[in-house]
PDB file of C-alpha atoms in Angstrom:
ATOM      1  CA  MET I   1       0.025   0.142   0.148  1.00 76.00           C
ATOM      2  CA  ASN I   2       1.209   3.654  -0.611  1.00 87.00           C
ATOM      3  CA  PRO I   3      -0.647   6.475   0.619  1.00 94.00           C
ATOM      4  CA  THR I   4      -1.671   9.035  -1.669  1.00 97.00           C
ATOM      5  CA  LEU I   5      -1.010  13.021  -1.809  1.00 98.00           C
ATOM      6  CA  LEU I   6      -3.934  14.553  -3.263  1.00 98.00           C
ATOM      7  CA  VAL I   7      -3.123  18.212  -4.270  1.00 97.00           C
ATOM      8  CA  LEU I   8      -5.873  20.734  -4.606  1.00 95.00           C
ATOM      9  CA  ALA I   9      -4.690  23.020  -7.530  1.00 91.00           C
ATOM     10  CA  ALA I  10      -8.118  23.686  -9.418  1.00 88.00           C
ATOM     11  CA  GLY I  11      -8.862  27.012  -7.166  1.00 75.00           C
ATOM     12  CA  MET I  12      -9.633  29.934  -9.277  1.00 49.00           C
ATOM     13  CA  GLY I  13      -7.664  32.778  -6.939  1.00 50.00           C
ATOM     14  CA  SER I  14     -10.374  34.815  -6.730  1.00 48.00           C
ATOM     15  CA  ARG I  15      -9.384  37.110  -4.124  1.00 47.00           C
ATOM     16  CA  TYR I  16      -5.584  36.534  -4.844  1.00 44.00           C
ATOM     17  CA  GLY I  17      -6.201  37.819  -8.113  1.00 46.00           C
ATOM     18  CA  GLY I  18      -4.620  35.079 -10.294  1.00 50.00           C
ATOM     19  CA  LEU I  19      -3.489  31.299 -10.405  1.00 59.00           C
ATOM     20  CA  LYS I  20      -1.429  31.811  -6.870  1.00 57.00           C
ATOM     21  CA  GLN I  21      -0.744  28.232  -7.730  1.00 62.00           C
ATOM     22  CA  LEU I  22       1.713  28.736 -10.135  1.00 74.00           C
ATOM     23  CA  ASP I  23       3.226  32.018  -8.664  1.00 79.00           C
ATOM     24  CA  PRO I  24       7.115  32.091  -7.961  1.00 83.00           C
ATOM     25  CA  MET I  25       7.306  32.714  -4.431  1.00 86.00           C
ATOM     26  CA  GLY I  26      11.411  31.079  -3.684  1.00 88.00           C
ATOM     27  CA  PRO I  27      14.099  32.730  -3.827  1.00 89.00           C
ATOM     28  CA  ASP I  28      15.251  30.341  -7.159  1.00 88.00           C
ATOM     29  CA  GLY I  29      11.352  30.743  -8.735  1.00 87.00           C
ATOM     30  CA  GLU I  30      10.052  28.041  -6.912  1.00 89.00           C
ATOM     31  CA  THR I  31       6.175  28.082  -5.803  1.00 86.00           C
ATOM     32  CA  LEU I  32       4.766  27.393  -2.744  1.00 88.00           C
ATOM     33  CA  LEU I  33       3.793  24.258  -4.002  1.00 91.00           C
ATOM     34  CA  ASP I  34       7.105  22.939  -4.595  1.00 92.00           C
ATOM     35  CA  TYR I  35       8.016  23.369  -0.881  1.00 93.00           C
ATOM     36  CA  SER I  36       5.121  20.989  -0.009  1.00 95.00           C
ATOM     37  CA  LEU I  37       6.065  18.279  -2.362  1.00 96.00           C
ATOM     38  CA  ARG I  38       9.349  18.529  -0.789  1.00 95.00           C
ATOM     39  CA  ASP I  39       8.313  17.869   2.419  1.00 96.00           C
ATOM     40  CA  ALA I  40       5.591  15.136   1.354  1.00 97.00           C
ATOM     41  CA  ILE I  41       7.714  13.005  -0.759  1.00 97.00           C
ATOM     42  CA  ALA I  42      11.037  13.399   2.062  1.00 97.00           C
ATOM     43  CA  ALA I  43       8.345  12.233   4.490  1.00 96.00           C
ATOM     44  CA  GLY I  44       7.888   9.061   2.565  1.00 96.00           C
ATOM     45  CA  PHE I  45       4.630  10.252  -0.205  1.00 97.00           C
ATOM     46  CA  LYS I  46       5.025   7.651  -3.231  1.00 94.00           C
ATOM     47  CA  ASN I  47       1.924   8.594  -5.484  1.00 97.00           C
ATOM     48  CA  ILE I  48       1.022  12.056  -6.072  1.00 98.00           C
ATOM     49  CA  VAL I  49      -2.642  13.152  -7.527  1.00 98.00           C
ATOM     50  CA  PHE I  50      -3.189  17.083  -8.815  1.00 96.00           C
ATOM     51  CA  VAL I  51      -6.736  18.123  -8.720  1.00 96.00           C
ATOM     52  CA  VAL I  52      -6.559  20.874 -11.822  1.00 92.00           C
ATOM     53  CA  ARG I  53      -8.475  22.561 -14.250  1.00 89.00           C
ATOM     54  CA  GLU I  54      -7.878  21.416 -18.067  1.00 89.00           C
ATOM     55  CA  VAL I  55      -7.070  24.806 -19.073  1.00 86.00           C
ATOM     56  CA  PHE I  56      -3.792  25.335 -17.393  1.00 85.00           C
ATOM     57  CA  ALA I  57      -3.488  21.597 -16.939  1.00 88.00           C
ATOM     58  CA  GLU I  58       0.130  21.694 -19.015  1.00 88.00           C
ATOM     59  CA  GLU I  59       1.193  24.948 -17.678  1.00 84.00           C
ATOM     60  CA  PHE I  60       1.207  23.541 -14.324  1.00 86.00           C
ATOM     61  CA  HIS I  61       2.659  20.000 -15.407  1.00 91.00           C
ATOM     62  CA  GLN I  62       5.463  22.203 -16.907  1.00 88.00           C
ATOM     63  CA  LYS I  63       6.177  24.178 -13.386  1.00 85.00           C
ATOM     64  CA  VAL I  64       5.163  21.578 -10.949  1.00 89.00           C
ATOM     65  CA  GLY I  65       4.675  18.629 -11.926  1.00 92.00           C
ATOM     66  CA  ALA I  66       7.373  17.690 -14.290  1.00 94.00           C
ATOM     67  CA  LYS I  67      10.334  18.284 -11.504  1.00 93.00           C
ATOM     68  CA  PHE I  68       8.819  15.778  -9.469  1.00 96.00           C
ATOM     69  CA  GLN I  69       7.846  12.822 -11.989  1.00 93.00           C
ATOM     70  CA  SER I  70      11.287  11.501 -11.022  1.00 94.00           C
ATOM     71  CA  ASP I  71      10.673  10.866  -7.670  1.00 94.00           C
ATOM     72  CA  CYS I  72       7.147   9.834  -7.634  1.00 95.00           C
ATOM     73  CA  ALA I  73       4.427   8.438  -9.642  1.00 96.00           C
ATOM     74  CA  ILE I  74       2.654  11.904 -10.591  1.00 97.00           C
ATOM     75  CA  ALA I  75      -1.393  11.649 -11.809  1.00 97.00           C
ATOM     76  CA  TYR I  76      -3.610  14.620 -12.834  1.00 96.00           C
ATOM     77  CA  VAL I  77      -7.277  14.759 -12.845  1.00 97.00           C
ATOM     78  CA  TYR I  78      -9.663  17.879 -13.998  1.00 95.00           C
ATOM     79  CA  GLN I  79     -12.539  19.212 -11.379  1.00 93.00           C
ATOM     80  CA  ALA I  80     -15.236  19.791 -14.157  1.00 91.00           C
ATOM     81  CA  LEU I  81     -18.066  22.112 -13.351  1.00 90.00           C
ATOM     82  CA  ASP I  82     -20.479  19.987 -15.331  1.00 91.00           C
ATOM     83  CA  ASP I  83     -18.614  16.841 -13.628  1.00 85.00           C
ATOM     84  CA  LEU I  84     -21.973  16.083 -11.429  1.00 88.00           C
ATOM     85  CA  PRO I  85     -23.532  12.879 -10.386  1.00 91.00           C
ATOM     86  CA  GLU I  86     -26.252  11.522 -12.548  1.00 91.00           C
ATOM     87  CA  GLY I  87     -29.662  13.471 -12.396  1.00 91.00           C
ATOM     88  CA  PHE I  88     -28.163  17.025 -11.959  1.00 93.00           C
ATOM     89  CA  SER I  89     -27.036  19.126 -14.588  1.00 91.00           C
ATOM     90  CA  LEU I  90     -25.113  22.802 -14.670  1.00 94.00           C
ATOM     91  CA  PRO I  91     -27.234  25.754 -13.920  1.00 90.00           C
ATOM     92  CA  ALA I  92     -27.240  28.247 -16.727  1.00 92.00           C
ATOM     93  CA  GLY I  93     -24.572  31.131 -15.644  1.00 91.00           C
ATOM     94  CA  ARG I  94     -22.470  29.200 -13.154  1.00 91.00           C
ATOM     95  CA  THR I  95     -18.985  29.705 -13.120  1.00 87.00           C
ATOM     96  CA  LYS I  96     -18.015  29.382  -9.927  1.00 86.00           C
ATOM     97  CA  PRO I  97     -16.047  25.396  -9.062  1.00 86.00           C
ATOM     98  CA  TRP I  98     -18.553  23.745  -6.379  1.00 83.00           C
ATOM     99  CA  GLY I  99     -15.788  23.796  -3.348  1.00 90.00           C
ATOM    100  CA  THR I 100     -13.363  21.382  -1.879  1.00 93.00           C
ATOM    101  CA  ALA I 101     -15.663  18.430  -1.730  1.00 95.00           C
ATOM    102  CA  HIS I 102     -16.197  18.779  -5.535  1.00 95.00           C
ATOM    103  CA  ALA I 103     -12.997  18.322  -5.990  1.00 96.00           C
ATOM    104  CA  VAL I 104     -11.237  15.455  -3.791  1.00 98.00           C
ATOM    105  CA  PHE I 105     -15.052  13.577  -5.571  1.00 96.00           C
ATOM    106  CA  ALA I 106     -12.874  14.706  -9.153  1.00 97.00           C
ATOM    107  CA  ALA I 107     -10.380  11.942  -7.890  1.00 98.00           C
ATOM    108  CA  ARG I 108     -12.705   9.169  -7.222  1.00 97.00           C
ATOM    109  CA  ASP I 109     -10.882   6.858  -9.697  1.00 97.00           C
ATOM    110  CA  ALA I 110      -7.694   7.730  -9.564  1.00 97.00           C
ATOM    111  CA  ILE I 111      -6.905   6.641  -6.046  1.00 97.00           C
ATOM    112  CA  GLN I 112      -7.189   3.377  -4.644  1.00 96.00           C
ATOM    113  CA  ASP I 113      -5.050   3.606  -1.511  1.00 97.00           C
ATOM    114  CA  PRO I 114      -5.459   5.937   1.993  1.00 98.00           C
ATOM    115  CA  PHE I 115      -4.598   9.505   1.085  1.00 98.00           C
ATOM    116  CA  VAL I 116      -4.079  12.912   2.275  1.00 99.00           C
ATOM    117  CA  VAL I 117      -5.885  15.654   0.701  1.00 98.00           C
ATOM    118  CA  VAL I 118      -3.874  19.088   1.027  1.00 97.00           C
ATOM    119  CA  ASN I 119      -4.187  22.708  -0.945  1.00 93.00           C
ATOM    120  CA  ALA I 120      -1.653  23.530  -3.223  1.00 91.00           C
ATOM    121  CA  ASP I 121      -1.316  27.082  -2.301  1.00 86.00           C
ATOM    122  CA  ASP I 122      -1.046  26.492   1.346  1.00 91.00           C
ATOM    123  CA  TYR I 123       2.535  25.722   3.069  1.00 94.00           C
ATOM    124  CA  TYR I 124       1.686  23.122   5.886  1.00 96.00           C
ATOM    125  CA  GLY I 125       5.500  22.172   7.257  1.00 95.00           C
ATOM    126  CA  ALA I 126       7.131  19.081   6.794  1.00 95.00           C
ATOM    127  CA  ASP I 127       5.819  18.016  10.462  1.00 96.00           C
ATOM    128  CA  ALA I 128       2.534  17.446   9.378  1.00 97.00           C
ATOM    129  CA  TYR I 129       3.250  15.420   6.881  1.00 97.00           C
ATOM    130  CA  GLN I 130       5.427  13.135   8.997  1.00 96.00           C
ATOM    131  CA  ARG I 131       2.771  13.201  11.809  1.00 96.00           C
ATOM    132  CA  ILE I 132      -0.122  11.549   9.261  1.00 97.00           C
ATOM    133  CA  LEU I 133       1.917   8.890   7.519  1.00 96.00           C
ATOM    134  CA  PRO I 134       1.920   6.529  10.172  1.00 96.00           C
ATOM    135  CA  PHE I 135      -1.984   6.872  10.670  1.00 97.00           C
ATOM    136  CA  LEU I 136      -2.466   6.338   6.828  1.00 97.00           C
ATOM    137  CA  GLN I 137      -0.027   3.423   6.507  1.00 95.00           C
ATOM    138  CA  GLN I 138      -2.374   1.637   9.648  1.00 96.00           C
ATOM    139  CA  CYS I 139      -5.694   2.826   7.763  1.00 97.00           C
ATOM    140  CA  ASP I 140      -7.913   0.280   6.116  1.00 96.00           C
ATOM    141  CA  PRO I 141      -8.515   0.867   2.795  1.00 96.00           C
ATOM    142  CA  ALA I 142     -12.125   0.255   2.834  1.00 97.00           C
ATOM    143  CA  ASP I 143     -13.357   1.403   5.881  1.00 98.00           C
ATOM    144  CA  ALA I 144     -14.116   4.792   5.423  1.00 97.00           C
ATOM    145  CA  SER I 145     -14.809   5.289   9.007  1.00 97.00           C
ATOM    146  CA  GLN I 146     -10.856   5.858   9.503  1.00 98.00           C
ATOM    147  CA  THR I 147     -10.292   9.713   8.966  1.00 98.00           C
ATOM    148  CA  ALA I 148      -7.939  12.624  10.343  1.00 99.00           C
ATOM    149  CA  MET I 149      -6.815  15.639  10.073  1.00 98.00           C
ATOM    150  CA  VAL I 150      -3.680  17.638  11.232  1.00 98.00           C
ATOM    151  CA  ALA I 151      -4.883  20.946  13.051  1.00 97.00           C
ATOM    152  CA  TYR I 152      -3.249  24.858  13.423  1.00 96.00           C
ATOM    153  CA  PRO I 153      -3.460  27.169  16.169  1.00 95.00           C
ATOM    154  CA  ILE I 154      -5.885  29.740  14.792  1.00 95.00           C
ATOM    155  CA  LEU I 155      -3.966  32.367  15.464  1.00 91.00           C
ATOM    156  CA  ASN I 156      -1.047  30.974  13.284  1.00 90.00           C
ATOM    157  CA  THR I 157      -3.412  31.016  10.419  1.00 92.00           C
ATOM    158  CA  LEU I 158      -4.799  34.531   9.711  1.00 90.00           C
ATOM    159  CA  SER I 159      -4.115  37.681   7.364  1.00 88.00           C
ATOM    160  CA  PRO I 160      -3.292  40.680   8.697  1.00 88.00           C
ATOM    161  CA  HIS I 161      -4.276  42.027   4.781  1.00 88.00           C
ATOM    162  CA  GLY I 162      -7.748  40.796   4.856  1.00 91.00           C
ATOM    163  CA  THR I 163     -10.551  38.355   6.563  1.00 93.00           C
ATOM    164  CA  VAL I 164      -9.674  34.565   6.026  1.00 92.00           C
ATOM    165  CA  ASN I 165     -12.394  30.918   5.957  1.00 89.00           C
ATOM    166  CA  ARG I 166     -10.808  28.281   8.596  1.00 91.00           C
ATOM    167  CA  GLY I 167     -12.607  25.244   9.715  1.00 88.00           C
ATOM    168  CA  ILE I 168     -13.319  26.090  13.269  1.00 93.00           C
ATOM    169  CA  CYS I 169     -12.753  22.302  15.226  1.00 95.00           C
ATOM    170  CA  ARG I 170     -14.240  21.097  18.647  1.00 95.00           C
ATOM    171  CA  LEU I 171     -12.423  18.030  20.060  1.00 97.00           C
ATOM    172  CA  ALA I 172     -13.477  15.221  22.159  1.00 96.00           C
ATOM    173  CA  GLY I 173      -9.973  13.745  23.406  1.00 96.00           C
ATOM    174  CA  LYS I 174      -7.616  13.275  20.435  1.00 97.00           C
ATOM    175  CA  TYR I 175     -10.468  12.775  17.977  1.00 98.00           C
ATOM    176  CA  LEU I 176     -12.592  16.007  16.078  1.00 98.00           C
ATOM    177  CA  ASN I 177     -16.039  16.382  17.321  1.00 96.00           C
ATOM    178  CA  THR I 178     -17.530  19.173  15.086  1.00 92.00           C
ATOM    179  CA  VAL I 179     -15.798  21.117  12.447  1.00 89.00           C
ATOM    180  CA  GLU I 180     -18.243  24.174  11.586  1.00 87.00           C
ATOM    181  CA  GLU I 181     -16.382  26.475   8.155  1.00 85.00           C
ATOM    182  CA  HIS I 182     -16.620  29.970   9.679  1.00 92.00           C
ATOM    183  CA  THR I 183     -15.750  32.887   6.889  1.00 92.00           C
ATOM    184  CA  GLY I 184     -14.694  36.498   7.591  1.00 95.00           C
ATOM    185  CA  LEU I 185     -12.336  35.539   9.877  1.00 97.00           C
ATOM    186  CA  LYS I 186     -10.251  38.362  11.274  1.00 95.00           C
ATOM    187  CA  ALA I 187      -8.671  39.863  14.812  1.00 93.00           C
ATOM    188  CA  ALA I 188      -9.012  43.015  15.866  1.00 86.00           C
ATOM    189  CA  ASN I 189      -8.955  44.620  19.230  1.00 86.00           C
ATOM    190  CA  GLY I 190      -7.170  40.950  20.694  1.00 87.00           C
ATOM    191  CA  THR I 191     -10.318  39.228  19.552  1.00 92.00           C
ATOM    192  CA  ILE I 192     -11.004  37.147  16.710  1.00 97.00           C
ATOM    193  CA  GLN I 193     -14.523  37.297  14.969  1.00 96.00           C
ATOM    194  CA  GLY I 194     -16.235  35.594  11.565  1.00 96.00           C
ATOM    195  CA  LEU I 195     -19.618  34.179  10.235  1.00 96.00           C
ATOM    196  CA  ASN I 196     -20.755  30.895  10.804  1.00 93.00           C
ATOM    197  CA  LEU I 197     -22.615  29.085   8.659  1.00 86.00           C
ATOM    198  CA  LYS I 198     -25.457  30.362   9.758  1.00 92.00           C
ATOM    199  CA  GLY I 199     -23.986  34.173   9.126  1.00 94.00           C
ATOM    200  CA  ASP I 200     -23.964  34.944  12.461  1.00 96.00           C
ATOM    201  CA  LEU I 201     -21.112  36.782  13.783  1.00 95.00           C
ATOM    202  CA  VAL I 202     -19.212  35.080  16.641  1.00 95.00           C
ATOM    203  CA  SER I 203     -16.301  35.669  18.330  1.00 96.00           C
ATOM    204  CA  ILE I 204     -13.600  32.407  18.337  1.00 96.00           C
ATOM    205  CA  ASP I 205     -11.108  31.750  21.428  1.00 94.00           C
ATOM    206  CA  ASN I 206      -7.634  32.458  20.367  1.00 91.00           C
ATOM    207  CA  ASP I 207      -6.248  29.207  21.641  1.00 90.00           C
ATOM    208  CA  CYS I 208      -8.602  27.249  19.380  1.00 95.00           C
ATOM    209  CA  LEU I 209      -7.343  24.781  16.650  1.00 96.00           C
ATOM    210  CA  VAL I 210      -8.583  25.167  12.739  1.00 95.00           C
ATOM    211  CA  SER I 211      -8.568  23.340   9.951  1.00 93.00           C
ATOM    212  CA  MET I 212      -6.532  24.040   6.993  1.00 93.00           C
ATOM    213  CA  ASN I 213      -8.018  21.654   4.835  1.00 93.00           C
ATOM    214  CA  PHE I 214      -5.308  18.787   5.540  1.00 97.00           C
ATOM    215  CA  TRP I 215      -6.931  15.725   5.848  1.00 98.00           C
ATOM    216  CA  ALA I 216      -6.371  12.110   5.803  1.00 99.00           C
ATOM    217  CA  PHE I 217      -9.155   9.442   3.675  1.00 99.00           C
ATOM    218  CA  THR I 218      -9.494   6.318   2.817  1.00 98.00           C
ATOM    219  CA  PRO I 219     -10.632   5.851  -0.863  1.00 98.00           C
ATOM    220  CA  ALA I 220     -14.095   4.254   0.653  1.00 98.00           C
ATOM    221  CA  LEU I 221     -14.733   7.760   1.119  1.00 98.00           C
ATOM    222  CA  PHE I 222     -16.212   8.726  -2.044  1.00 98.00           C
ATOM    223  CA  PRO I 223     -19.619   6.970  -2.106  1.00 97.00           C
ATOM    224  CA  LEU I 224     -20.396   8.912   1.169  1.00 97.00           C
ATOM    225  CA  LEU I 225     -18.866  11.892  -0.526  1.00 96.00           C
ATOM    226  CA  ARG I 226     -21.279  11.505  -3.222  1.00 96.00           C
ATOM    227  CA  ASP I 227     -24.088  11.056  -1.200  1.00 95.00           C
ATOM    228  CA  HIS I 228     -22.875  14.103   0.803  1.00 95.00           C
ATOM    229  CA  PHE I 229     -22.977  16.181  -2.498  1.00 94.00           C
ATOM    230  CA  ILE I 230     -26.135  15.245  -3.773  1.00 95.00           C
ATOM    231  CA  HIS I 231     -27.611  16.491  -0.684  1.00 94.00           C
ATOM    232  CA  PHE I 232     -25.541  19.613  -0.959  1.00 92.00           C
ATOM    233  CA  LEU I 233     -27.184  20.168  -4.576  1.00 92.00           C
ATOM    234  CA  LYS I 234     -30.661  19.596  -3.836  1.00 94.00           C
ATOM    235  CA  GLN I 235     -30.292  22.287  -1.261  1.00 92.00           C
ATOM    236  CA  ALA I 236     -27.999  24.646  -2.852  1.00 89.00           C
ATOM    237  CA  GLY I 237     -27.342  23.450  -6.424  1.00 89.00           C
ATOM    238  CA  GLN I 238     -29.090  26.544  -7.815  1.00 89.00           C
ATOM    239  CA  GLU I 239     -26.977  28.502  -5.950  1.00 90.00           C
ATOM    240  CA  MET I 240     -24.904  30.666  -8.340  1.00 92.00           C
ATOM    241  CA  LYS I 241     -21.675  30.645  -5.627  1.00 88.00           C
ATOM    242  CA  SER I 242     -22.585  27.941  -3.077  1.00 90.00           C
ATOM    243  CA  GLU I 243     -19.691  25.399  -2.591  1.00 90.00           C
ATOM    244  CA  CYS I 244     -19.477  22.291  -0.448  1.00 91.00           C
ATOM    245  CA  TYR I 245     -16.839  21.987   1.824  1.00 87.00           C
ATOM    246  CA  ILE I 246     -14.702  19.195   3.336  1.00 92.00           C
ATOM    247  CA  PRO I 247     -15.311  19.940   6.755  1.00 87.00           C
ATOM    248  CA  SER I 248     -19.492  20.006   6.299  1.00 88.00           C
ATOM    249  CA  VAL I 249     -18.755  16.520   5.100  1.00 93.00           C
ATOM    250  CA  ILE I 250     -16.864  15.577   7.449  1.00 93.00           C
ATOM    251  CA  ASP I 251     -19.025  17.166  10.079  1.00 90.00           C
ATOM    252  CA  THR I 252     -22.012  15.233   9.240  1.00 94.00           C
ATOM    253  CA  LEU I 253     -20.265  11.831   9.145  1.00 96.00           C
ATOM    254  CA  ILE I 254     -19.320  12.611  12.691  1.00 96.00           C
ATOM    255  CA  ARG I 255     -22.523  13.065  13.502  1.00 95.00           C
ATOM    256  CA  LEU I 256     -24.159  10.349  11.733  1.00 96.00           C
ATOM    257  CA  ASN I 257     -21.895   8.203  13.549  1.00 96.00           C
ATOM    258  CA  GLN I 258     -20.164   6.765   9.829  1.00 96.00           C
ATOM    259  CA  ALA I 259     -16.905   8.357  10.678  1.00 97.00           C
ATOM    260  CA  LYS I 260     -14.189   8.995  13.496  1.00 97.00           C
ATOM    261  CA  CYS I 261     -11.594  11.559  12.805  1.00 98.00           C
ATOM    262  CA  GLN I 262      -8.531  11.732  14.764  1.00 98.00           C
ATOM    263  CA  VAL I 263      -6.778  15.298  15.228  1.00 98.00           C
ATOM    264  CA  PHE I 264      -2.905  15.806  15.037  1.00 98.00           C
ATOM    265  CA  PRO I 265      -2.318  19.044  16.446  1.00 96.00           C
ATOM    266  CA  THR I 266       0.786  20.783  15.005  1.00 94.00           C
ATOM    267  CA  THR I 267       2.841  24.131  15.769  1.00 84.00           C
ATOM    268  CA  GLY I 268       4.742  23.446  12.846  1.00 84.00           C
ATOM    269  CA  ASP I 269       4.980  26.179   9.988  1.00 80.00           C
ATOM    270  CA  TRP I 270       1.996  27.249   8.248  1.00 90.00           C
ATOM    271  CA  PHE I 271       1.379  30.129   5.509  1.00 88.00           C
ATOM    272  CA  GLY I 272      -0.278  31.085   2.560  1.00 85.00           C
ATOM    273  CA  VAL I 273      -1.338  33.500  -0.072  1.00 81.00           C
ATOM    274  CA  THR I 274      -4.749  34.693   0.338  1.00 79.00           C
ATOM    275  CA  TYR I 275      -3.980  38.724  -0.558  1.00 82.00           C
ATOM    276  CA  PRO I 276      -0.910  39.938  -2.795  1.00 83.00           C
ATOM    277  CA  GLU I 277      -0.173  41.704   0.007  1.00 86.00           C
ATOM    278  CA  ASP I 278       0.556  38.322   1.905  1.00 85.00           C
ATOM    279  CA  LYS I 279       3.026  37.532  -0.779  1.00 87.00           C
ATOM    280  CA  ALA I 280       6.283  39.430   0.942  1.00 89.00           C
ATOM    281  CA  SER I 281       6.399  37.645   4.221  1.00 89.00           C
ATOM    282  CA  VAL I 282       5.863  34.592   2.587  1.00 88.00           C
ATOM    283  CA  GLN I 283       8.673  34.832   0.471  1.00 91.00           C
ATOM    284  CA  ALA I 284      10.700  35.883   3.728  1.00 90.00           C
ATOM    285  CA  LYS I 285       9.195  32.611   5.850  1.00 89.00           C
ATOM    286  CA  LEU I 286      10.493  30.991   2.590  1.00 88.00           C
ATOM    287  CA  ARG I 287      14.014  32.308   2.739  1.00 88.00           C
ATOM    288  CA  GLN I 288      14.513  31.191   6.190  1.00 86.00           C
ATOM    289  CA  LEU I 289      13.617  27.622   5.112  1.00 81.00           C
ATOM    290  CA  GLY I 290      15.886  27.500   2.641  1.00 67.00           C
ATOM    291  CA  ASN I 291      15.654  25.677  -1.152  1.00 48.00           C
TER     292      ASN I 291
END
């Protein structure tokens, strides 16, 4: 069994204003993803699957994938707006991707082993991959209930240049109790506030752990993911900007006793570029890491 790294790289980068997955960040023109892939391969990942949009797949391979194809097996899948379960069609005028849960669903035919999900435009630190690999190696690929995540202190994940979205985690021992996507999160005057899924303004504890979309699953998750996505489409599929988030899927599976999610906290490095103004600080951190 060879655990797989599933990299979500089809995002449009609307707030950042471009395809930040391909933006040079390192001192020698490396992308942020180059650093993540280096960490994952060093930890022991042998298979990498990229979820991309077909329109920039060739450019993505030239700038990222080709550099690593001698170190591991590389595959690509396309996240397409019209890749929907039978009985559903793309609403006229919809241009926004369906969200992270749909991006994972796009890889359903490309993954046969336990796998980790990461964002292409986040740097998670080497510790995250080292912590999660032993969990994957003992997973039963046929058991959808075996899930895990790496969680970060919320204060380590905010941007001084604008609001961010995060999955707020509540734990029961070493397992996830609930995870709820919050939007518009920002620290001001020593307080972190944002909007919950109901649209209510809420305060968040400064020591709260958050999901940065670093998840571990087995391939048995895909049928459950499909069911959740169908439910989402029935509820919000006609909205132009609705998104189906991975945290929502996991939260539902936990409530239905269909999954247990082990949480691996880390104080390791996390950084990303949500806004153009974040780029300078990320570049400085990458210089500290070395190349």
